[in-house]
């Protein structure tokens, strides 16, 4: 059985080791250099398609998502922001969200602070932005519920072991709500084990 490893290198990498000889084991890597692609040209082509409501192929979506790694006369932050602006105008919501999520992941790694602020402003009005916001809001509510529940248990039982606190913090919202409803019927701190 052969295992193939393909490594995608951003435009700054021009050459890399493709063969490792470790005695009885040799390891071959197939390198894929993004420097071989002109990101400015690719961006212009996809921008034309998006502006003219031409249906994008999956290849177009992948290309737009990876433009920040390609060779460009612009900075990574600048070309990523331009890619995001174009992706915002993609008609198909699934394609738009998939592209924006990949761009977000790349931008988080390569963007500078000023550009990240601009990016947050752009993304906040998209479906991806709403999804990220709602997920954060949900986590915040869950964390707040867990902390209030821990305080109520401390008030009732005086002491709550640290491992119980950690277990409570890891519980999903629906289980936290059940404990909150049943807290007055719990007679011993050990009764909490049934929820973990």
Short mmCIF file of N, CA and C in Angstrom, two decimals, residues 57-187:
data_model
loop_
_atom_site.label_atom_id
_atom_site.label_comp_id
_atom_site.label_asym_id
_atom_site.label_seq_id
_atom_site.Cartn_x
_atom_site.Cartn_y
_atom_site.Cartn_z
N UNK A 57 -18.06 27.29 -10.76
CA UNK A 57 -17.81 25.85 -10.59
C UNK A 57 -17.17 25.63 -9.22
N UNK A 58 -17.11 24.38 -8.80
CA UNK A 58 -16.42 24.08 -7.54
C UNK A 58 -14.94 24.46 -7.64
N UNK A 59 -14.39 24.33 -8.83
CA UNK A 59 -13.00 24.75 -9.06
C UNK A 59 -12.84 26.25 -8.80
N UNK A 60 -13.82 27.04 -9.26
CA UNK A 60 -13.78 28.49 -9.02
C UNK A 60 -13.83 28.81 -7.53
N UNK A 61 -14.70 28.10 -6.81
CA UNK A 61 -14.84 28.32 -5.37
C UNK A 61 -13.52 27.99 -4.66
N UNK A 62 -12.93 26.85 -5.02
CA UNK A 62 -11.64 26.47 -4.41
C UNK A 62 -10.55 27.48 -4.77
N UNK A 63 -10.54 27.91 -6.02
CA UNK A 63 -9.54 28.89 -6.45
C UNK A 63 -9.68 30.18 -5.66
N UNK A 64 -10.91 30.69 -5.54
CA UNK A 64 -11.13 31.92 -4.79
C UNK A 64 -10.69 31.76 -3.33
N UNK A 65 -10.95 30.59 -2.77
CA UNK A 65 -10.59 30.33 -1.37
C UNK A 65 -9.08 30.31 -1.15
N UNK A 66 -8.33 29.90 -2.18
CA UNK A 66 -6.88 29.76 -2.02
C UNK A 66 -6.07 30.90 -2.65
N UNK A 67 -6.74 31.90 -3.20
CA UNK A 67 -6.03 33.04 -3.80
C UNK A 67 -5.04 33.68 -2.83
N UNK A 68 -5.36 33.82 -1.53
CA UNK A 68 -4.39 34.44 -0.62
C UNK A 68 -3.04 33.72 -0.53
N UNK A 69 -3.01 32.45 -0.91
CA UNK A 69 -1.75 31.70 -0.86
C UNK A 69 -0.96 31.82 -2.16
N UNK A 70 -1.59 32.35 -3.21
CA UNK A 70 -0.96 32.43 -4.52
C UNK A 70 -0.05 33.66 -4.63
N UNK A 71 0.73 33.67 -5.69
CA UNK A 71 1.62 34.80 -5.98
C UNK A 71 0.76 36.03 -6.29
N UNK A 72 1.15 37.18 -5.73
CA UNK A 72 0.39 38.41 -5.97
C UNK A 72 1.29 39.62 -5.75
N UNK A 73 0.94 40.72 -6.40
CA UNK A 73 1.65 41.98 -6.19
C UNK A 73 1.16 42.66 -4.92
N UNK A 74 0.02 42.18 -4.40
CA UNK A 74 -0.59 42.76 -3.20
C UNK A 74 -0.16 41.98 -1.96
N UNK A 75 -0.37 42.58 -0.80
CA UNK A 75 -0.08 41.86 0.45
C UNK A 75 -1.13 40.77 0.65
N UNK A 76 -0.80 39.80 1.48
CA UNK A 76 -1.74 38.72 1.78
C UNK A 76 -3.04 39.28 2.36
N UNK A 77 -2.92 40.24 3.27
CA UNK A 77 -4.11 40.85 3.87
C UNK A 77 -4.97 41.51 2.81
N UNK A 78 -4.33 42.26 1.94
CA UNK A 78 -5.06 43.01 0.91
C UNK A 78 -5.79 42.06 -0.05
N UNK A 79 -5.10 41.05 -0.53
CA UNK A 79 -5.74 40.15 -1.50
C UNK A 79 -6.80 39.28 -0.82
N UNK A 80 -6.60 38.98 0.46
CA UNK A 80 -7.62 38.21 1.19
C UNK A 80 -8.88 39.04 1.35
N UNK A 81 -8.73 40.31 1.73
CA UNK A 81 -9.89 41.19 1.87
C UNK A 81 -10.63 41.34 0.54
N UNK A 82 -9.89 41.46 -0.55
CA UNK A 82 -10.52 41.55 -1.87
C UNK A 82 -11.27 40.26 -2.20
N UNK A 83 -10.67 39.13 -1.86
CA UNK A 83 -11.32 37.83 -2.10
C UNK A 83 -12.61 37.73 -1.30
N UNK A 84 -12.57 38.23 -0.07
CA UNK A 84 -13.76 38.20 0.80
C UNK A 84 -14.86 39.08 0.21
N UNK A 85 -14.49 40.26 -0.27
CA UNK A 85 -15.47 41.17 -0.87
C UNK A 85 -16.15 40.50 -2.07
N UNK A 86 -15.38 39.79 -2.87
CA UNK A 86 -15.95 39.09 -4.03
C UNK A 86 -16.81 37.92 -3.56
N UNK A 87 -16.32 37.17 -2.58
CA UNK A 87 -17.07 36.01 -2.07
C UNK A 87 -18.41 36.43 -1.49
N UNK A 88 -18.48 37.61 -0.88
CA UNK A 88 -19.75 38.11 -0.32
C UNK A 88 -20.84 38.21 -1.38
N UNK A 89 -20.45 38.40 -2.63
CA UNK A 89 -21.42 38.61 -3.71
C UNK A 89 -21.77 37.33 -4.47
N UNK A 90 -21.26 36.19 -4.03
CA UNK A 90 -21.61 34.92 -4.67
C UNK A 90 -23.09 34.66 -4.41
N UNK A 91 -23.82 34.30 -5.44
CA UNK A 91 -25.27 34.12 -5.33
C UNK A 91 -25.66 32.90 -4.50
N UNK A 92 -25.00 31.78 -4.72
CA UNK A 92 -25.34 30.54 -4.01
C UNK A 92 -24.83 30.63 -2.57
N UNK A 93 -25.75 30.57 -1.61
CA UNK A 93 -25.37 30.74 -0.19
C UNK A 93 -24.40 29.68 0.31
N UNK A 94 -24.58 28.42 -0.11
CA UNK A 94 -23.66 27.36 0.33
C UNK A 94 -22.25 27.64 -0.17
N UNK A 95 -22.14 27.98 -1.46
CA UNK A 95 -20.83 28.29 -2.02
C UNK A 95 -20.21 29.50 -1.33
N UNK A 96 -21.04 30.52 -1.10
CA UNK A 96 -20.57 31.74 -0.44
C UNK A 96 -20.03 31.41 0.96
N UNK A 97 -20.81 30.66 1.73
CA UNK A 97 -20.40 30.33 3.10
C UNK A 97 -19.16 29.45 3.13
N UNK A 98 -19.08 28.46 2.25
CA UNK A 98 -17.90 27.59 2.19
C UNK A 98 -16.65 28.41 1.87
N UNK A 99 -16.78 29.28 0.91
CA UNK A 99 -15.64 30.11 0.50
C UNK A 99 -15.23 31.05 1.63
N UNK A 100 -16.21 31.71 2.25
CA UNK A 100 -15.90 32.65 3.33
C UNK A 100 -15.27 31.95 4.53
N UNK A 101 -15.71 30.72 4.82
CA UNK A 101 -15.12 30.00 5.96
C UNK A 101 -13.66 29.66 5.69
N UNK A 102 -13.35 29.23 4.47
CA UNK A 102 -11.95 28.94 4.13
C UNK A 102 -11.11 30.22 4.16
N UNK A 103 -11.66 31.29 3.61
CA UNK A 103 -10.94 32.57 3.63
C UNK A 103 -10.72 33.06 5.06
N UNK A 104 -11.73 32.86 5.90
CA UNK A 104 -11.61 33.27 7.30
C UNK A 104 -10.46 32.51 7.98
N UNK A 105 -10.39 31.20 7.73
CA UNK A 105 -9.32 30.39 8.33
C UNK A 105 -7.95 30.87 7.87
N UNK A 106 -7.81 31.15 6.58
CA UNK A 106 -6.54 31.64 6.05
C UNK A 106 -6.22 33.04 6.60
N UNK A 107 -7.24 33.88 6.64
CA UNK A 107 -7.02 35.26 7.08
C UNK A 107 -6.63 35.31 8.55
N UNK A 108 -7.20 34.41 9.34
CA UNK A 108 -6.86 34.36 10.75
C UNK A 108 -5.37 34.07 10.92
N UNK A 109 -4.81 33.30 10.00
CA UNK A 109 -3.39 32.96 10.06
C UNK A 109 -2.50 34.06 9.48
N UNK A 110 -2.92 34.67 8.37
CA UNK A 110 -2.03 35.58 7.65
C UNK A 110 -2.35 37.07 7.80
N UNK A 111 -3.52 37.41 8.30
CA UNK A 111 -3.93 38.81 8.33
C UNK A 111 -3.26 39.61 9.43
N UNK A 112 -3.05 40.91 9.16
CA UNK A 112 -2.54 41.81 10.21
C UNK A 112 -3.73 42.34 11.01
N UNK A 113 -3.47 42.99 12.14
CA UNK A 113 -4.53 43.42 13.05
C UNK A 113 -5.52 44.39 12.41
N UNK A 114 -5.02 45.36 11.64
CA UNK A 114 -5.90 46.34 11.01
C UNK A 114 -6.82 45.65 10.01
N UNK A 115 -6.26 44.77 9.21
CA UNK A 115 -7.06 44.06 8.21
C UNK A 115 -8.04 43.10 8.88
N UNK A 116 -7.64 42.50 9.99
CA UNK A 116 -8.56 41.61 10.71
C UNK A 116 -9.78 42.38 11.20
N UNK A 117 -9.56 43.64 11.62
CA UNK A 117 -10.68 44.47 12.06
C UNK A 117 -11.62 44.73 10.89
N UNK A 118 -11.05 45.07 9.72
CA UNK A 118 -11.87 45.29 8.52
C UNK A 118 -12.61 44.00 8.17
N UNK A 119 -11.92 42.89 8.29
CA UNK A 119 -12.52 41.60 7.96
C UNK A 119 -13.72 41.32 8.85
N UNK A 120 -13.58 41.59 10.14
CA UNK A 120 -14.69 41.35 11.07
C UNK A 120 -15.91 42.19 10.69
N UNK A 121 -15.67 43.42 10.24
CA UNK A 121 -16.78 44.27 9.81
C UNK A 121 -17.47 43.68 8.58
N UNK A 122 -16.70 43.14 7.66
CA UNK A 122 -17.26 42.54 6.45
C UNK A 122 -18.02 41.26 6.78
N UNK A 123 -17.39 40.40 7.57
CA UNK A 123 -17.97 39.09 7.87
C UNK A 123 -19.19 39.20 8.77
N UNK A 124 -19.25 40.19 9.62
CA UNK A 124 -20.35 40.28 10.59
C UNK A 124 -21.71 40.35 9.92
N UNK A 125 -21.79 40.81 8.67
CA UNK A 125 -23.08 40.92 8.01
C UNK A 125 -23.39 39.73 7.11
N UNK A 126 -22.52 38.76 7.05
CA UNK A 126 -22.76 37.58 6.21
C UNK A 126 -23.35 36.45 7.04
N UNK A 127 -23.78 35.40 6.34
CA UNK A 127 -24.31 34.22 7.03
C UNK A 127 -23.24 33.59 7.91
N UNK A 128 -21.99 33.56 7.43
CA UNK A 128 -20.90 32.99 8.22
C UNK A 128 -20.72 33.81 9.49
N UNK A 129 -20.77 35.13 9.36
CA UNK A 129 -20.64 36.00 10.53
C UNK A 129 -21.74 35.75 11.53
N UNK A 130 -22.96 35.62 11.03
CA UNK A 130 -24.10 35.35 11.91
C UNK A 130 -23.92 34.01 12.61
N UNK A 131 -23.45 33.02 11.84
CA UNK A 131 -23.24 31.68 12.40
C UNK A 131 -22.18 31.72 13.51
N UNK A 132 -21.07 32.42 13.26
CA UNK A 132 -20.01 32.53 14.26
C UNK A 132 -20.52 33.27 15.49
N UNK A 133 -21.28 34.35 15.27
CA UNK A 133 -21.83 35.13 16.37
C UNK A 133 -22.78 34.28 17.21
N UNK A 134 -23.69 33.57 16.53
CA UNK A 134 -24.68 32.75 17.25
C UNK A 134 -24.00 31.64 18.04
N UNK A 135 -22.95 31.05 17.45
CA UNK A 135 -22.22 29.99 18.15
C UNK A 135 -21.56 30.56 19.40
N UNK A 136 -20.96 31.74 19.28
CA UNK A 136 -20.34 32.38 20.44
C UNK A 136 -21.35 32.75 21.49
N UNK A 137 -22.51 33.24 21.06
CA UNK A 137 -23.58 33.61 21.98
C UNK A 137 -24.08 32.38 22.72
N UNK A 138 -24.25 31.29 21.98
CA UNK A 138 -24.71 30.03 22.59
C UNK A 138 -23.72 29.54 23.64
N UNK A 139 -22.42 29.59 23.31
CA UNK A 139 -21.39 29.17 24.27
C UNK A 139 -21.39 30.07 25.50
N UNK A 140 -21.59 31.37 25.29
CA UNK A 140 -21.62 32.31 26.41
C UNK A 140 -22.79 32.05 27.33
N UNK A 141 -23.95 31.76 26.76
CA UNK A 141 -25.13 31.45 27.56
C UNK A 141 -24.89 30.18 28.36
N UNK A 142 -24.32 29.16 27.68
CA UNK A 142 -24.03 27.89 28.35
C UNK A 142 -23.07 28.10 29.52
N UNK A 143 -22.01 28.88 29.29
CA UNK A 143 -21.02 29.14 30.34
C UNK A 143 -21.66 29.89 31.50
N UNK A 144 -22.49 30.89 31.19
CA UNK A 144 -23.16 31.66 32.23
C UNK A 144 -24.10 30.79 33.05
N UNK A 145 -24.84 29.91 32.38
CA UNK A 145 -25.76 29.01 33.08
C UNK A 145 -24.98 28.09 34.01
N UNK A 146 -23.86 27.56 33.53
CA UNK A 146 -23.04 26.65 34.35
C UNK A 146 -22.52 27.37 35.59
N UNK A 147 -22.05 28.61 35.43
CA UNK A 147 -21.50 29.36 36.56
C UNK A 147 -22.58 29.69 37.60
N UNK A 148 -23.76 30.06 37.14
CA UNK A 148 -24.87 30.34 38.08
C UNK A 148 -25.26 29.07 38.82
N UNK A 149 -25.32 27.96 38.10
CA UNK A 149 -25.67 26.68 38.72
C UNK A 149 -24.64 26.30 39.79
N UNK A 150 -23.37 26.50 39.51
CA UNK A 150 -22.31 26.21 40.48
C UNK A 150 -22.49 27.08 41.73
N UNK A 151 -22.79 28.35 41.54
CA UNK A 151 -23.02 29.25 42.68
C UNK A 151 -24.22 28.80 43.52
N UNK A 152 -25.28 28.36 42.85
CA UNK A 152 -26.46 27.88 43.58
C UNK A 152 -26.13 26.62 44.38
N UNK A 153 -25.33 25.74 43.77
CA UNK A 153 -24.94 24.51 44.47
C UNK A 153 -24.05 24.82 45.67
N UNK A 154 -23.14 25.78 45.53
CA UNK A 154 -22.28 26.18 46.66
C UNK A 154 -23.15 26.76 47.77
N UNK A 155 -24.13 27.56 47.42
CA UNK A 155 -25.02 28.14 48.43
C UNK A 155 -25.80 27.04 49.15
N UNK A 156 -26.22 26.02 48.41
CA UNK A 156 -27.02 24.95 49.01
C UNK A 156 -26.16 23.98 49.82
N UNK A 157 -25.00 23.57 49.27
CA UNK A 157 -24.19 22.52 49.91
C UNK A 157 -22.90 23.04 50.55
N UNK A 158 -22.63 24.32 50.47
CA UNK A 158 -21.45 24.99 51.04
C UNK A 158 -20.16 24.69 50.28
N UNK A 159 -19.96 23.43 49.88
CA UNK A 159 -18.74 23.06 49.17
C UNK A 159 -19.13 22.21 47.95
N UNK A 160 -18.51 22.53 46.81
CA UNK A 160 -18.69 21.72 45.60
C UNK A 160 -17.28 21.35 45.13
N UNK A 161 -16.98 20.04 45.06
CA UNK A 161 -15.64 19.62 44.64
C UNK A 161 -15.28 20.18 43.25
N UNK A 162 -14.02 20.47 43.08
CA UNK A 162 -13.54 21.07 41.82
C UNK A 162 -13.87 20.20 40.61
N UNK A 163 -13.75 18.86 40.76
CA UNK A 163 -14.06 17.98 39.62
C UNK A 163 -15.53 18.06 39.24
N UNK A 164 -16.41 18.32 40.21
CA UNK A 164 -17.83 18.51 39.92
C UNK A 164 -18.03 19.81 39.13
N UNK A 165 -17.30 20.85 39.55
CA UNK A 165 -17.41 22.14 38.86
C UNK A 165 -17.01 21.99 37.39
N UNK A 166 -15.90 21.29 37.17
CA UNK A 166 -15.42 21.08 35.79
C UNK A 166 -16.42 20.26 34.99
N UNK A 167 -17.00 19.23 35.62
CA UNK A 167 -18.00 18.40 34.93
C UNK A 167 -19.23 19.23 34.58
N UNK A 168 -19.65 20.10 35.48
CA UNK A 168 -20.82 20.96 35.23
C UNK A 168 -20.53 21.91 34.07
N UNK A 169 -19.32 22.48 34.05
CA UNK A 169 -18.96 23.42 32.96
C UNK A 169 -18.95 22.73 31.60
N UNK A 170 -18.74 21.42 31.58
CA UNK A 170 -18.68 20.68 30.31
C UNK A 170 -20.05 20.19 29.84
N UNK A 171 -21.08 20.35 30.67
CA UNK A 171 -22.41 19.84 30.31
C UNK A 171 -23.09 20.72 29.27
N UNK A 172 -23.91 20.10 28.40
CA UNK A 172 -24.67 20.89 27.43
C UNK A 172 -25.80 21.67 28.11
N UNK A 173 -26.29 22.68 27.44
CA UNK A 173 -27.30 23.58 27.98
C UNK A 173 -28.54 22.85 28.50
N UNK A 174 -29.04 21.86 27.75
CA UNK A 174 -30.27 21.17 28.17
C UNK A 174 -30.09 20.43 29.50
N UNK A 175 -28.92 19.85 29.73
CA UNK A 175 -28.66 19.15 31.00
C UNK A 175 -28.53 20.17 32.13
N UNK A 176 -27.88 21.29 31.86
CA UNK A 176 -27.77 22.35 32.87
C UNK A 176 -29.15 22.83 33.30
N UNK A 177 -30.05 22.95 32.33
CA UNK A 177 -31.42 23.39 32.65
C UNK A 177 -32.15 22.36 33.51
N UNK A 178 -31.93 21.07 33.24
CA UNK A 178 -32.56 20.01 34.04
C UNK A 178 -32.06 20.10 35.48
N UNK A 179 -30.74 20.24 35.66
CA UNK A 179 -30.19 20.35 37.02
C UNK A 179 -30.76 21.59 37.70
N UNK A 180 -30.84 22.70 36.97
CA UNK A 180 -31.39 23.93 37.54
C UNK A 180 -32.83 23.76 38.00
N UNK A 181 -33.60 23.00 37.25
CA UNK A 181 -35.00 22.74 37.62
C UNK A 181 -35.10 21.82 38.82
N UNK A 182 -34.19 20.85 38.91
CA UNK A 182 -34.27 19.84 39.97
C UNK A 182 -33.42 20.18 41.20
N UNK A 183 -32.77 21.33 41.21
CA UNK A 183 -31.83 21.66 42.28
C UNK A 183 -32.47 21.61 43.67
N UNK A 184 -33.75 21.95 43.77
CA UNK A 184 -34.41 21.94 45.08
C UNK A 184 -34.71 20.53 45.57
N UNK A 185 -34.71 19.55 44.65
CA UNK A 185 -34.97 18.16 45.01
C UNK A 185 -33.69 17.37 45.26
N UNK A 186 -32.54 17.98 45.00
CA UNK A 186 -31.25 17.31 45.20
C UNK A 186 -30.89 17.45 46.68
N UNK A 187 -30.71 16.29 47.34
CA UNK A 187 -30.43 16.29 48.78
C UNK A 187 -28.95 16.14 49.11
#
